[in-house]
Amino acid sequence: MMQKEFTGRKMAAILVAGFGVVVAVNFTMAAIASGSFSGVVVENSYVASQKFNGWLDQAERQEALGWNAEASRSGDRLVLDLENVPASATVSAQVRRPLGQADTRELTFVQTGEARLLSGEALPAGRWIVRVSIERGDDRWVSEEQIG
């Protein structure tokens, strides 16, 4: 059996093809990654660092209120179970997708129990980040959690 000669041209073709595959995969992955990024966490990290101590103070004031809200699903609705929240407080929620296309919705609620609220709108299936805000006068409590 006769073997064909392995030439420099064949080696060059193998190298070009191999690196071509690597470059093509890198460009594809970069395009997918940049297309799925929905935004930045903070616009300016220096400005955010200057506000950090204020955010800590705000968190301590929020903790002192003793309020809590747990988000969960009931079918296609969002349920908020409240704890130690005064009846005169205003509760609102905003939901957004954690990844992919930006999909943000404001939800309204109806009371279904003494400390339970049910969203008036259906919440499509999938993962969501729920931002609950409770306000009464100058007191404000905010929390974010993921449901899915």
Coordinates of C-alpha atoms in Angstrom, one line a residue:
M1 CA 0.0 0.0 0.0
M2 CA 1.4 3.3 -1.0
Q3 CA 1.2 6.3 1.3
K4 CA 0.7 9.8 0.0
E5 CA 3.3 12.4 0.9
F6 CA 2.4 14.9 3.7
T7 CA 3.4 18.2 2.3
G8 CA 3.6 21.7 3.7
R9 CA 0.5 22.7 1.8
K10 CA -1.6 20.0 3.6
M11 CA -0.2 21.2 6.9
A12 CA -1.1 24.8 6.1
A13 CA -4.6 23.8 5.0
I14 CA -5.1 21.9 8.3
L15 CA -3.9 24.9 10.3
V16 CA -6.1 27.4 8.4
A17 CA -9.2 25.2 8.7
G18 CA -8.6 24.6 12.5
F19 CA -8.1 28.3 13.3
G20 CA -11.0 29.1 11.0
V21 CA -13.3 26.9 13.1
V22 CA -12.0 28.5 16.3
V23 CA -12.6 32.1 15.0
A24 CA -16.0 31.2 13.7
V25 CA -17.1 29.8 17.0
N26 CA -15.7 32.8 18.9
F27 CA -17.6 35.3 16.7
T28 CA -20.8 33.3 17.0
M29 CA -20.6 33.1 20.8
A30 CA -19.7 36.8 21.1
A31 CA -22.7 37.7 18.9
I32 CA -25.0 35.5 21.0
A33 CA -23.7 37.0 24.3
S34 CA -23.9 40.6 23.2
G35 CA -27.4 40.0 21.9
S36 CA -28.7 38.5 25.1
F37 CA -27.3 41.2 27.5
S38 CA -30.3 43.4 28.6
G39 CA -28.3 46.3 30.1
V40 CA -25.9 47.4 32.8
V41 CA -26.3 47.2 36.5
V42 CA -25.2 50.8 37.1
E43 CA -24.4 53.5 34.6
N44 CA -21.4 54.8 36.4
S45 CA -19.6 52.7 39.0
Y46 CA -17.8 55.7 40.5
V47 CA -21.1 57.5 41.2
A48 CA -22.6 54.2 42.6
S49 CA -19.6 53.9 45.0
Q50 CA -20.2 57.4 46.3
K51 CA -23.9 56.5 47.1
F52 CA -23.0 53.2 48.8
N53 CA -23.1 54.4 52.4
G54 CA -26.5 56.0 51.8
W55 CA -27.7 52.7 50.5
L56 CA -26.5 51.0 53.7
D57 CA -28.4 53.5 55.8
Q58 CA -31.5 53.0 53.8
A59 CA -31.2 49.2 54.2
E60 CA -30.9 49.7 58.0
R61 CA -34.0 51.9 58.1
Q62 CA -35.9 49.3 56.0
E63 CA -34.8 46.4 58.3
A64 CA -36.0 48.4 61.3
L65 CA -39.6 48.5 59.8
G66 CA -39.9 44.8 60.2
W67 CA -42.0 44.4 57.0
N68 CA -41.6 41.5 54.7
A69 CA -43.2 40.2 51.5
E70 CA -42.7 36.8 49.9
A71 CA -43.5 36.4 46.2
S72 CA -44.7 33.1 44.7
R73 CA -46.8 31.8 41.9
S74 CA -50.4 30.5 42.0
G75 CA -51.2 29.3 38.5
D76 CA -50.6 32.2 36.2
R77 CA -50.8 34.8 38.9
L78 CA -48.2 36.3 41.3
V79 CA -49.0 36.0 45.0
L80 CA -47.5 38.3 47.7
D81 CA -47.7 37.0 51.3
L82 CA -47.2 40.0 53.6
E83 CA -45.8 40.0 57.1
N84 CA -46.1 43.0 59.6
V85 CA -47.2 45.3 56.8
P86 CA -49.7 48.0 58.0
A87 CA -53.1 48.0 56.2
S88 CA -52.6 51.6 55.2
A89 CA -49.4 50.8 53.2
T90 CA -49.3 50.8 49.4
V91 CA -47.9 47.7 47.8
S92 CA -46.7 47.6 44.2
A93 CA -44.6 45.2 42.2
Q94 CA -42.6 45.3 39.0
V95 CA -41.5 42.1 37.2
R96 CA -38.7 41.8 34.6
R97 CA -37.0 38.9 32.9
P98 CA -33.5 38.1 34.2
L99 CA -32.0 37.5 30.7
G100 CA -32.8 38.0 27.1
Q101 CA -35.2 40.6 25.8
A102 CA -36.1 43.3 28.2
D103 CA -39.7 42.6 29.4
T104 CA -40.8 44.7 32.3
R105 CA -44.4 44.8 33.7
E106 CA -46.1 46.7 36.5
L107 CA -48.6 44.6 38.4
T108 CA -51.7 45.6 40.3
F109 CA -53.0 43.5 43.2
V110 CA -56.3 42.5 44.8
Q111 CA -56.5 41.4 48.4
T112 CA -57.4 37.7 48.8
G113 CA -56.7 37.4 52.5
E114 CA -55.7 39.4 55.5
A115 CA -52.0 39.4 54.4
R116 CA -52.2 38.0 50.9
L117 CA -52.4 39.8 47.6
L118 CA -53.0 38.3 44.1
S119 CA -51.9 40.0 40.9
G120 CA -54.8 41.2 38.7
E121 CA -52.7 40.4 35.6
A122 CA -51.5 37.0 34.4
L123 CA -47.8 36.5 34.6
P124 CA -46.4 34.4 31.7
A125 CA -44.5 31.2 32.5
G126 CA -40.7 31.4 32.9
R127 CA -38.2 33.1 35.2
W128 CA -38.9 36.6 36.5
I129 CA -37.3 39.0 38.9
V130 CA -39.9 40.5 41.2
R131 CA -39.3 43.9 42.8
V132 CA -41.8 44.6 45.6
S133 CA -42.2 48.1 47.0
I134 CA -44.2 48.9 50.1
E135 CA -44.7 52.5 51.1
R136 CA -46.5 54.3 54.0
G137 CA -45.7 58.0 54.4
D138 CA -42.0 58.4 54.5
D139 CA -41.4 54.7 55.2
R140 CA -40.3 52.6 52.2
W141 CA -39.5 48.9 52.0
V142 CA -38.1 47.3 48.8
S143 CA -37.1 43.8 48.0
E144 CA -36.1 41.8 44.9
E145 CA -36.3 38.0 44.4
Q146 CA -36.4 35.6 41.5
I147 CA -39.4 33.3 40.9
G148 CA -39.6 30.7 38.2

